[in-house]
């Protein structure tokens, strides 16, 4: 996806967090709970996790609030959000591609036990993904006397069978940019991960149509990055026709997230 850098660089922490999916609230709390379960965080076992493509770090901050956890956010484009800075969250300005090199900057010298890649895997060049995942796999550290083994969690959306209010041209772009579940599983296997499991997590969502249109016109997902303003304007008309709002101006849809986990053999 050629315009990912420009796309995220045009977002400030504020405009990014304005989008329904990334603001603190019930939806984010639900995801924090799901990630906490999948990662099997344990109060008796302090962990260090990398959140690759961790955005503004707000999701990491929500995770450390309730867990015995330190997170290093690896993020190439967005700036760290300037709220409630916690010494349990560190921020490194770098892309996932850094794992293609074995050179270790200071942050890479601290052992990390778990990896989160949330809503970011589709931004990593398909041709490089297995090598990046291998780089990550090689550096995951075992837990001494811990009940769990090092693991990765990829949170992403399905390539097809999505329910977001969109229009055909946007759905086509989505499909072209989003790797399939089967492809991601096979890439994790090629990188060495074992015990790969996945679930589809569904969340009934409601949002004022006007807000959704504003988010689309602000290009809140990179899906919209290459549409012109006029195309987004007519796309918003099409999506409203396809999914008319209720009497209160609200549209309803189902958010669907894939949670894919893999373990490193220890
Ligand atoms: C949809 S956002 C998700 C952010 C965060 N993980 C969350 O769930 O709130 C996608 C993120 O991927 C980051 N990104 C894009 N290309 C990347 C790359 N090559 N390596 C690491 N992160 C990347 C973007 O800057 C952006 O923060």
PDB file of C-alpha atoms and ligand atoms in Angstrom:
ATOM      1  CA  UNK A   1       0.000   0.000   0.000  1.00  0.00           C
ATOM      2  CA  UNK A   2       2.037   2.911  -1.326  1.00  0.00           C
ATOM      3  CA  UNK A   3       0.412   5.719   0.612  1.00  0.00           C
ATOM      4  CA  UNK A   4       0.490   4.298   4.145  1.00  0.00           C
ATOM      5  CA  UNK A   5       3.187   6.720   5.328  1.00  0.00           C
ATOM      6  CA  UNK A   6       1.415   9.791   3.958  1.00  0.00           C
ATOM      7  CA  UNK A   7      -1.863   8.476   5.217  1.00  0.00           C
ATOM      8  CA  UNK A   8      -0.766   8.181   8.849  1.00  0.00           C
ATOM      9  CA  UNK A   9       1.494  11.218   8.770  1.00  0.00           C
ATOM     10  CA  UNK A  10      -1.512  13.407   7.982  1.00  0.00           C
ATOM     11  CA  UNK A  11      -3.174  12.220  11.206  1.00  0.00           C
ATOM     12  CA  UNK A  12      -2.373  13.849  14.530  1.00  0.00           C
ATOM     13  CA  UNK A  13      -2.871  11.871  17.739  1.00  0.00           C
ATOM     14  CA  UNK A  14      -6.129  13.813  18.138  1.00  0.00           C
ATOM     15  CA  UNK A  15      -7.647  13.132  14.705  1.00  0.00           C
ATOM     16  CA  UNK A  16      -6.616   9.490  14.954  1.00  0.00           C
ATOM     17  CA  UNK A  17      -8.215   9.007  18.375  1.00  0.00           C
ATOM     18  CA  UNK A  18     -11.389  10.702  17.128  1.00  0.00           C
ATOM     19  CA  UNK A  19     -12.204   7.622  15.091  1.00  0.00           C
ATOM     20  CA  UNK A  20     -14.704   5.400  16.910  1.00  0.00           C
ATOM     21  CA  UNK A  21     -12.383   2.372  16.982  1.00  0.00           C
ATOM     22  CA  UNK A  22      -9.438   4.100  18.658  1.00  0.00           C
ATOM     23  CA  UNK A  23     -11.007   6.333  21.298  1.00  0.00           C
ATOM     24  CA  UNK A  24     -11.187   5.203  24.928  1.00  0.00           C
ATOM     25  CA  UNK A  25     -14.623   3.748  25.646  1.00  0.00           C
ATOM     26  CA  UNK A  26     -16.648   0.534  25.786  1.00  0.00           C
ATOM     27  CA  UNK A  27     -15.271  -0.802  22.502  1.00  0.00           C
ATOM     28  CA  UNK A  28     -11.655  -0.311  23.554  1.00  0.00           C
ATOM     29  CA  UNK A  29     -12.319  -1.866  26.982  1.00  0.00           C
ATOM     30  CA  UNK A  30     -13.818  -4.899  25.258  1.00  0.00           C
ATOM     31  CA  UNK A  31     -10.641  -5.280  23.166  1.00  0.00           C
ATOM     32  CA  UNK A  32      -8.413  -4.800  26.207  1.00  0.00           C
ATOM     33  CA  UNK A  33     -10.268  -7.705  27.865  1.00  0.00           C
ATOM     34  CA  UNK A  34      -9.893  -9.915  24.804  1.00  0.00           C
ATOM     35  CA  UNK A  35      -6.176  -9.181  24.401  1.00  0.00           C
ATOM     36  CA  UNK A  36      -5.642  -9.768  28.132  1.00  0.00           C
ATOM     37  CA  UNK A  37      -7.262 -13.215  27.825  1.00  0.00           C
ATOM     38  CA  UNK A  38      -5.420 -14.209  24.652  1.00  0.00           C
ATOM     39  CA  UNK A  39      -2.061 -13.118  26.036  1.00  0.00           C
ATOM     40  CA  UNK A  40      -2.824 -14.860  29.330  1.00  0.00           C
ATOM     41  CA  UNK A  41      -1.343 -11.958  31.277  1.00  0.00           C
ATOM     42  CA  UNK A  42      -0.698 -13.027  34.837  1.00  0.00           C
ATOM     43  CA  UNK A  43      -0.263 -10.765  37.862  1.00  0.00           C
ATOM     44  CA  UNK A  44       2.470 -13.055  39.216  1.00  0.00           C
ATOM     45  CA  UNK A  45       4.486 -12.981  36.000  1.00  0.00           C
ATOM     46  CA  UNK A  46       5.692  -9.549  34.884  1.00  0.00           C
ATOM     47  CA  UNK A  47       5.920  -9.425  31.109  1.00  0.00           C
ATOM     48  CA  UNK A  48       7.448  -7.146  28.508  1.00  0.00           C
ATOM     49  CA  UNK A  49       5.427  -6.909  25.306  1.00  0.00           C
ATOM     50  CA  UNK A  50       6.144  -5.160  22.000  1.00  0.00           C
ATOM     51  CA  UNK A  51       3.158  -3.497  20.357  1.00  0.00           C
ATOM     52  CA  UNK A  52       4.202  -3.232  16.722  1.00  0.00           C
ATOM     53  CA  UNK A  53       2.395  -0.437  14.850  1.00  0.00           C
ATOM     54  CA  UNK A  54       1.023   0.584  18.229  1.00  0.00           C
ATOM     55  CA  UNK A  55      -0.265   3.953  17.000  1.00  0.00           C
ATOM     56  CA  UNK A  56      -0.402   6.651  19.650  1.00  0.00           C
ATOM     57  CA  UNK A  57       0.222   4.148  22.460  1.00  0.00           C
ATOM     58  CA  UNK A  58      -3.243   4.607  23.906  1.00  0.00           C
ATOM     59  CA  UNK A  59      -4.129   0.941  23.568  1.00  0.00           C
ATOM     60  CA  UNK A  60      -0.865  -0.047  25.282  1.00  0.00           C
ATOM     61  CA  UNK A  61      -1.632   2.380  28.106  1.00  0.00           C
ATOM     62  CA  UNK A  62      -5.058   0.789  28.556  1.00  0.00           C
ATOM     63  CA  UNK A  63      -3.404  -2.656  28.699  1.00  0.00           C
ATOM     64  CA  UNK A  64      -0.795  -1.775  31.322  1.00  0.00           C
ATOM     65  CA  UNK A  65      -3.411  -0.174  33.562  1.00  0.00           C
ATOM     66  CA  UNK A  66      -4.801  -3.562  34.554  1.00  0.00           C
ATOM     67  CA  UNK A  67      -1.905  -5.933  33.970  1.00  0.00           C
ATOM     68  CA  UNK A  68       1.537  -6.682  35.311  1.00  0.00           C
ATOM     69  CA  UNK A  69       2.992  -5.554  32.030  1.00  0.00           C
ATOM     70  CA  UNK A  70       5.471  -3.214  30.352  1.00  0.00           C
ATOM     71  CA  UNK A  71       4.949  -2.338  26.709  1.00  0.00           C
ATOM     72  CA  UNK A  72       7.316  -0.944  24.113  1.00  0.00           C
ATOM     73  CA  UNK A  73       5.307   0.620  21.293  1.00  0.00           C
ATOM     74  CA  UNK A  74       7.053   0.420  17.911  1.00  0.00           C
ATOM     75  CA  UNK A  75       5.447   3.009  15.656  1.00  0.00           C
ATOM     76  CA  UNK A  76       6.840   4.593  12.485  1.00  0.00           C
ATOM     77  CA  UNK A  77       4.370   7.379  11.666  1.00  0.00           C
ATOM     78  CA  UNK A  78       2.009   8.503  14.424  1.00  0.00           C
ATOM     79  CA  UNK A  79       3.176  10.601  17.352  1.00  0.00           C
ATOM     80  CA  UNK A  80       2.779   9.370  20.894  1.00  0.00           C
ATOM     81  CA  UNK A  81      -0.432  10.661  22.502  1.00  0.00           C
ATOM     82  CA  UNK A  82       0.360  13.201  25.096  1.00  0.00           C
ATOM     83  CA  UNK A  83      -1.911  11.949  27.874  1.00  0.00           C
ATOM     84  CA  UNK A  84      -1.305  10.031  31.115  1.00  0.00           C
ATOM     85  CA  UNK A  85       2.279   9.152  30.279  1.00  0.00           C
ATOM     86  CA  UNK A  86       3.151   5.958  32.088  1.00  0.00           C
ATOM     87  CA  UNK A  87       6.661   4.689  32.705  1.00  0.00           C
ATOM     88  CA  UNK A  88       5.291   1.257  31.831  1.00  0.00           C
ATOM     89  CA  UNK A  89       4.902   2.314  28.195  1.00  0.00           C
ATOM     90  CA  UNK A  90       7.945   3.218  26.087  1.00  0.00           C
ATOM     91  CA  UNK A  91       7.681   4.588  22.564  1.00  0.00           C
ATOM     92  CA  UNK A  92      10.132   3.842  19.731  1.00  0.00           C
ATOM     93  CA  UNK A  93       9.797   5.536  16.359  1.00  0.00           C
ATOM     94  CA  UNK A  94      10.486   2.642  13.956  1.00  0.00           C
ATOM     95  CA  UNK A  95       8.705   0.372  11.460  1.00  0.00           C
ATOM     96  CA  UNK A  96       8.225  -3.392  11.759  1.00  0.00           C
ATOM     97  CA  UNK A  97      10.869  -3.716   9.025  1.00  0.00           C
ATOM     98  CA  UNK A  98      13.479  -3.043  11.707  1.00  0.00           C
ATOM     99  CA  UNK A  99      13.283  -6.789  12.485  1.00  0.00           C
ATOM    100  CA  UNK A 100      14.809  -7.556   9.083  1.00  0.00           C
ATOM    101  CA  UNK A 101      18.097  -6.423  10.582  1.00  0.00           C
ATOM    102  CA  UNK A 102      19.775  -8.133  13.486  1.00  0.00           C
ATOM    103  CA  UNK A 103      21.323  -4.855  14.673  1.00  0.00           C
ATOM    104  CA  UNK A 104      20.092  -4.235  18.196  1.00  0.00           C
ATOM    105  CA  UNK A 105      19.496  -0.721  19.446  1.00  0.00           C
ATOM    106  CA  UNK A 106      19.182  -0.278  23.211  1.00  0.00           C
ATOM    107  CA  UNK A 107      15.429  -0.977  23.284  1.00  0.00           C
ATOM    108  CA  UNK A 108      15.991  -4.297  21.535  1.00  0.00           C
ATOM    109  CA  UNK A 109      18.448  -5.456  24.162  1.00  0.00           C
ATOM    110  CA  UNK A 110      15.749  -5.776  26.819  1.00  0.00           C
ATOM    111  CA  UNK A 111      14.163  -9.221  26.489  1.00  0.00           C
ATOM    112  CA  UNK A 112      10.554  -9.235  25.318  1.00  0.00           C
ATOM    113  CA  UNK A 113       8.145 -12.089  25.886  1.00  0.00           C
ATOM    114  CA  UNK A 114       5.117 -11.246  23.807  1.00  0.00           C
ATOM    115  CA  UNK A 115       4.244  -9.454  20.605  1.00  0.00           C
ATOM    116  CA  UNK A 116       1.051  -7.674  19.674  1.00  0.00           C
ATOM    117  CA  UNK A 117       0.371  -6.585  16.087  1.00  0.00           C
ATOM    118  CA  UNK A 118      -3.040  -4.944  16.186  1.00  0.00           C
ATOM    119  CA  UNK A 119      -4.669  -3.647  13.011  1.00  0.00           C
ATOM    120  CA  UNK A 120      -1.263  -3.233  11.424  1.00  0.00           C
ATOM    121  CA  UNK A 121      -0.284  -6.518   9.721  1.00  0.00           C
ATOM    122  CA  UNK A 122      -1.864  -5.416   6.395  1.00  0.00           C
ATOM    123  CA  UNK A 123       0.522  -2.441   6.291  1.00  0.00           C
ATOM    124  CA  UNK A 124       3.578  -4.659   6.248  1.00  0.00           C
ATOM    125  CA  UNK A 125       4.708  -5.504   2.721  1.00  0.00           C
ATOM    126  CA  UNK A 126       3.547  -9.015   1.873  1.00  0.00           C
ATOM    127  CA  UNK A 127       6.958  -9.871   0.396  1.00  0.00           C
ATOM    128  CA  UNK A 128       8.684  -9.009   3.681  1.00  0.00           C
ATOM    129  CA  UNK A 129       6.162 -10.347   6.188  1.00  0.00           C
ATOM    130  CA  UNK A 130       7.592 -13.821   6.734  1.00  0.00           C
ATOM    131  CA  UNK A 131      11.126 -12.471   7.174  1.00  0.00           C
ATOM    132  CA  UNK A 132       9.903  -9.815   9.619  1.00  0.00           C
ATOM    133  CA  UNK A 133       7.951 -12.446  11.563  1.00  0.00           C
ATOM    134  CA  UNK A 134      11.055 -14.661  11.602  1.00  0.00           C
ATOM    135  CA  UNK A 135      13.102 -11.738  12.964  1.00  0.00           C
ATOM    136  CA  UNK A 136      10.526 -11.263  15.717  1.00  0.00           C
ATOM    137  CA  UNK A 137      10.365 -15.000  16.428  1.00  0.00           C
ATOM    138  CA  UNK A 138      14.134 -15.214  16.862  1.00  0.00           C
ATOM    139  CA  UNK A 139      14.154 -12.462  19.459  1.00  0.00           C
ATOM    140  CA  UNK A 140      11.187 -13.606  21.564  1.00  0.00           C
ATOM    141  CA  UNK A 141      12.540 -14.720  24.908  1.00  0.00           C
ATOM    142  CA  UNK A 142      11.439 -17.623  27.043  1.00  0.00           C
ATOM    143  CA  UNK A 143       9.908 -17.021  30.421  1.00  0.00           C
ATOM    144  CA  UNK A 144      11.969 -18.523  33.171  1.00  0.00           C
ATOM    145  CA  UNK A 145       9.698 -20.533  35.504  1.00  0.00           C
ATOM    146  CA  UNK A 146       6.632 -18.991  33.872  1.00  0.00           C
ATOM    147  CA  UNK A 147       3.435 -20.855  33.140  1.00  0.00           C
ATOM    148  CA  UNK A 148       3.336 -19.593  29.533  1.00  0.00           C
ATOM    149  CA  UNK A 149       5.629 -19.622  26.524  1.00  0.00           C
ATOM    150  CA  UNK A 150       6.468 -16.592  24.354  1.00  0.00           C
ATOM    151  CA  UNK A 151       3.705 -15.755  21.924  1.00  0.00           C
ATOM    152  CA  UNK A 152       2.409 -13.481  19.224  1.00  0.00           C
ATOM    153  CA  UNK A 153      -1.103 -12.092  18.810  1.00  0.00           C
ATOM    154  CA  UNK A 154      -2.207 -10.630  15.503  1.00  0.00           C
ATOM    155  CA  UNK A 155      -5.470  -8.716  15.658  1.00  0.00           C
ATOM    156  CA  UNK A 156      -6.800  -7.916  12.222  1.00  0.00           C
ATOM    157  CA  UNK A 157      -9.995  -7.790  10.193  1.00  0.00           C
ATOM    158  CA  UNK A 158     -11.345 -10.355   7.722  1.00  0.00           C
ATOM    159  CA  UNK A 159     -10.527  -9.932   4.032  1.00  0.00           C
ATOM    160  CA  UNK A 160     -14.113 -10.693   3.026  1.00  0.00           C
ATOM    161  CA  UNK A 161     -17.406 -10.961   4.888  1.00  0.00           C
ATOM    162  CA  UNK A 162     -17.077  -7.596   6.548  1.00  0.00           C
ATOM    163  CA  UNK A 163     -20.117  -5.610   7.672  1.00  0.00           C
ATOM    164  CA  UNK A 164     -18.795  -2.035   7.759  1.00  0.00           C
ATOM    165  CA  UNK A 165     -20.913   0.620   6.103  1.00  0.00           C
ATOM    166  CA  UNK A 166     -18.954   0.994   2.843  1.00  0.00           C
ATOM    167  CA  UNK A 167     -19.556   0.997  -0.894  1.00  0.00           C
ATOM    168  CA  UNK A 168     -18.367  -1.425  -3.586  1.00  0.00           C
ATOM    169  CA  UNK A 169     -15.211   0.450  -4.639  1.00  0.00           C
ATOM    170  CA  UNK A 170     -14.092   0.770  -1.012  1.00  0.00           C
ATOM    171  CA  UNK A 171     -14.832  -2.908  -0.347  1.00  0.00           C
ATOM    172  CA  UNK A 172     -12.672  -3.780  -3.355  1.00  0.00           C
ATOM    173  CA  UNK A 173      -9.742  -1.716  -2.016  1.00  0.00           C
ATOM    174  CA  UNK A 174     -10.228  -3.361   1.380  1.00  0.00           C
ATOM    175  CA  UNK A 175     -10.032  -6.828  -0.147  1.00  0.00           C
ATOM    176  CA  UNK A 176      -6.898  -5.992  -2.134  1.00  0.00           C
ATOM    177  CA  UNK A 177      -5.111  -4.610   0.924  1.00  0.00           C
ATOM    178  CA  UNK A 178      -6.154  -7.158   3.524  1.00  0.00           C
ATOM    179  CA  UNK A 179      -4.360 -10.520   3.693  1.00  0.00           C
ATOM    180  CA  UNK A 180      -6.621 -13.531   4.176  1.00  0.00           C
ATOM    181  CA  UNK A 181      -6.721 -15.542   7.396  1.00  0.00           C
ATOM    182  CA  UNK A 182      -5.230 -18.547   5.570  1.00  0.00           C
ATOM    183  CA  UNK A 183      -2.327 -16.458   4.299  1.00  0.00           C
ATOM    184  CA  UNK A 184      -1.544 -15.077   7.755  1.00  0.00           C
ATOM    185  CA  UNK A 185      -1.658 -18.532   9.328  1.00  0.00           C
ATOM    186  CA  UNK A 186       0.690 -19.862   6.684  1.00  0.00           C
ATOM    187  CA  UNK A 187       3.079 -16.914   7.153  1.00  0.00           C
ATOM    188  CA  UNK A 188       3.162 -17.474  10.919  1.00  0.00           C
ATOM    189  CA  UNK A 189       3.929 -21.157  10.330  1.00  0.00           C
ATOM    190  CA  UNK A 190       6.703 -20.283   7.863  1.00  0.00           C
ATOM    191  CA  UNK A 191       8.204 -17.970  10.478  1.00  0.00           C
ATOM    192  CA  UNK A 192       8.352 -20.867  12.973  1.00  0.00           C
ATOM    193  CA  UNK A 193       5.314 -20.239  15.181  1.00  0.00           C
ATOM    194  CA  UNK A 194       3.385 -23.283  16.416  1.00  0.00           C
ATOM    195  CA  UNK A 195      -0.017 -23.945  17.947  1.00  0.00           C
ATOM    196  CA  UNK A 196      -1.657 -21.335  15.747  1.00  0.00           C
ATOM    197  CA  UNK A 197      -5.247 -20.662  16.764  1.00  0.00           C
ATOM    198  CA  UNK A 198      -7.781 -18.049  15.812  1.00  0.00           C
ATOM    199  CA  UNK A 199     -11.167 -16.712  16.789  1.00  0.00           C
ATOM    200  CA  UNK A 200     -13.529 -14.245  15.119  1.00  0.00           C
ATOM    201  CA  UNK A 201     -14.684 -11.659  17.629  1.00  0.00           C
ATOM    202  CA  UNK A 202     -17.924  -9.895  16.780  1.00  0.00           C
ATOM    203  CA  UNK A 203     -19.054  -6.642  18.333  1.00  0.00           C
ATOM    204  CA  UNK A 204     -22.403  -4.985  17.596  1.00  0.00           C
ATOM    205  CA  UNK A 205     -21.650  -1.343  16.857  1.00  0.00           C
ATOM    206  CA  UNK A 206     -23.848   1.725  16.492  1.00  0.00           C
ATOM    207  CA  UNK A 207     -22.716   5.150  15.398  1.00  0.00           C
ATOM    208  CA  UNK A 208     -24.425   8.303  14.139  1.00  0.00           C
ATOM    209  CA  UNK A 209     -24.335   8.244  10.342  1.00  0.00           C
ATOM    210  CA  UNK A 210     -22.945  11.802  10.330  1.00  0.00           C
ATOM    211  CA  UNK A 211     -20.024  10.758  12.497  1.00  0.00           C
ATOM    212  CA  UNK A 212     -19.268   7.740  10.314  1.00  0.00           C
ATOM    213  CA  UNK A 213     -19.304   9.934   7.206  1.00  0.00           C
ATOM    214  CA  UNK A 214     -16.957  12.392   8.914  1.00  0.00           C
ATOM    215  CA  UNK A 215     -14.578   9.552   9.789  1.00  0.00           C
ATOM    216  CA  UNK A 216     -14.632   8.273   6.192  1.00  0.00           C
ATOM    217  CA  UNK A 217     -14.019  11.761   4.790  1.00  0.00           C
ATOM    218  CA  UNK A 218     -11.128  12.147   7.273  1.00  0.00           C
ATOM    219  CA  UNK A 219      -9.761   8.864   5.856  1.00  0.00           C
ATOM    220  CA  UNK A 220      -9.674   7.196   9.275  1.00  0.00           C
ATOM    221  CA  UNK A 221      -8.624   3.899   7.674  1.00  0.00           C
ATOM    222  CA  UNK A 222      -6.002   3.689   4.951  1.00  0.00           C
ATOM    223  CA  UNK A 223      -8.726   2.036   2.794  1.00  0.00           C
ATOM    224  CA  UNK A 224      -9.826   5.589   1.972  1.00  0.00           C
ATOM    225  CA  UNK A 225      -6.357   7.040   1.399  1.00  0.00           C
ATOM    226  CA  UNK A 226      -6.402   6.964  -2.399  1.00  0.00           C
ATOM    227  CA  UNK A 227      -9.987   8.170  -2.906  1.00  0.00           C
ATOM    228  CA  UNK A 228     -10.372  11.845  -3.812  1.00  0.00           C
ATOM    229  CA  UNK A 229     -12.565  14.111  -1.673  1.00  0.00           C
ATOM    230  CA  UNK A 230     -15.289  13.956  -4.359  1.00  0.00           C
ATOM    231  CA  UNK A 231     -15.131  10.166  -4.491  1.00  0.00           C
ATOM    232  CA  UNK A 232     -15.466   9.979  -0.701  1.00  0.00           C
ATOM    233  CA  UNK A 233     -18.405  12.380  -0.856  1.00  0.00           C
ATOM    234  CA  UNK A 234     -20.261  10.146  -3.337  1.00  0.00           C
ATOM    235  CA  UNK A 235     -19.108   7.009  -1.476  1.00  0.00           C
ATOM    236  CA  UNK A 236     -20.779   8.376   1.656  1.00  0.00           C
ATOM    237  CA  UNK A 237     -24.031   8.847  -0.262  1.00  0.00           C
ATOM    238  CA  UNK A 238     -23.856   5.280  -1.530  1.00  0.00           C
ATOM    239  CA  UNK A 239     -23.164   3.788   1.889  1.00  0.00           C
ATOM    240  CA  UNK A 240     -26.050   5.746   3.428  1.00  0.00           C
ATOM    241  CA  UNK A 241     -28.404   4.379   0.759  1.00  0.00           C
ATOM    242  CA  UNK A 242     -27.171   0.850   1.358  1.00  0.00           C
ATOM    243  CA  UNK A 243     -27.478   1.210   5.120  1.00  0.00           C
ATOM    244  CA  UNK A 244     -30.118   3.806   5.997  1.00  0.00           C
ATOM    245  CA  UNK A 245     -29.944   5.238   9.516  1.00  0.00           C
ATOM    246  CA  UNK A 246     -32.686   4.603  12.078  1.00  0.00           C
ATOM    247  CA  UNK A 247     -35.071   7.353  13.227  1.00  0.00           C
ATOM    248  CA  UNK A 248     -32.319   8.750  15.485  1.00  0.00           C
ATOM    249  CA  UNK A 249     -29.798   9.007  12.656  1.00  0.00           C
ATOM    250  CA  UNK A 250     -27.840   5.977  13.881  1.00  0.00           C
ATOM    251  CA  UNK A 251     -26.415   3.224  11.689  1.00  0.00           C
ATOM    252  CA  UNK A 252     -25.728  -0.261  13.008  1.00  0.00           C
ATOM    253  CA  UNK A 253     -23.091  -2.764  11.923  1.00  0.00           C
ATOM    254  CA  UNK A 254     -21.097  -5.689  13.215  1.00  0.00           C
ATOM    255  CA  UNK A 255     -17.397  -5.194  13.829  1.00  0.00           C
ATOM    256  CA  UNK A 256     -15.483  -8.429  13.178  1.00  0.00           C
ATOM    257  CA  UNK A 257     -11.929  -8.950  14.345  1.00  0.00           C
ATOM    258  CA  UNK A 258      -9.678 -11.954  13.856  1.00  0.00           C
ATOM    259  CA  UNK A 259      -7.516 -12.834  16.847  1.00  0.00           C
ATOM    260  CA  UNK A 260      -4.686 -15.091  15.662  1.00  0.00           C
ATOM    261  CA  UNK A 261      -2.211 -16.459  18.189  1.00  0.00           C
ATOM    262  CA  UNK A 262       0.983 -18.461  17.799  1.00  0.00           C
ATOM    263  CA  UNK A 263       3.638 -19.693  20.213  1.00  0.00           C
ATOM    264  CA  UNK A 264       7.359 -20.022  20.039  1.00  0.00           C
ATOM    265  CA  UNK A 265       8.631 -23.476  20.920  1.00  0.00           C
ATOM    266  CA  UNK A 266      10.609 -23.028  24.092  1.00  0.00           C
TER     267      UNK A 266
HETATM  268  C1  LIG B   1      -5.028   1.176  12.151  1.00  0.00           C
HETATM  269  S1  LIG B   1      -3.579   1.725  12.967  1.00  0.00           S
HETATM  270  C2  LIG B   1      -3.558   0.689  14.404  1.00  0.00           C
HETATM  271  C3  LIG B   1      -2.838   1.321  15.550  1.00  0.00           C
HETATM  272  C4  LIG B   1      -2.872   0.556  16.865  1.00  0.00           C
HETATM  273  N1  LIG B   1      -2.241  -0.749  16.744  1.00  0.00           N
HETATM  274  C5  LIG B   1      -4.287   0.408  17.362  1.00  0.00           C
HETATM  275  O1  LIG B   1      -4.863  -0.671  17.219  1.00  0.00           O
HETATM  276  O2  LIG B   1      -4.832   1.396  17.852  1.00  0.00           O
HETATM  277  C6  LIG B   1      -2.278   1.083  11.975  1.00  0.00           C
HETATM  278  C7  LIG B   1      -0.902   1.472  12.483  1.00  0.00           C
HETATM  279  O3  LIG B   1       0.089   0.806  11.722  1.00  0.00           O
HETATM  280  C8  LIG B   1       1.195   1.678  11.624  1.00  0.00           C
HETATM  281  N2  LIG B   1       2.068   1.200  10.528  1.00  0.00           N
HETATM  282  C9  LIG B   1       1.934   1.407   9.202  1.00  0.00           C
HETATM  283  N3  LIG B   1       2.947   0.815   8.545  1.00  0.00           N
HETATM  284  C10 LIG B   1       3.732   0.205   9.468  1.00  0.00           C
HETATM  285  C11 LIG B   1       4.939  -0.562   9.422  1.00  0.00           C
HETATM  286  N4  LIG B   1       5.549  -0.825   8.264  1.00  0.00           N
HETATM  287  N5  LIG B   1       5.466  -0.997  10.581  1.00  0.00           N
HETATM  288  C12 LIG B   1       4.863  -0.748  11.765  1.00  0.00           C
HETATM  289  N6  LIG B   1       3.715  -0.022  11.865  1.00  0.00           N
HETATM  290  C13 LIG B   1       3.161   0.454  10.737  1.00  0.00           C
HETATM  291  C14 LIG B   1       0.539   3.030  11.368  1.00  0.00           C
HETATM  292  O4  LIG B   1       1.396   4.113  11.564  1.00  0.00           O
HETATM  293  C15 LIG B   1      -0.601   2.972  12.368  1.00  0.00           C
HETATM  294  O5  LIG B   1      -0.242   3.441  13.630  1.00  0.00           O
END
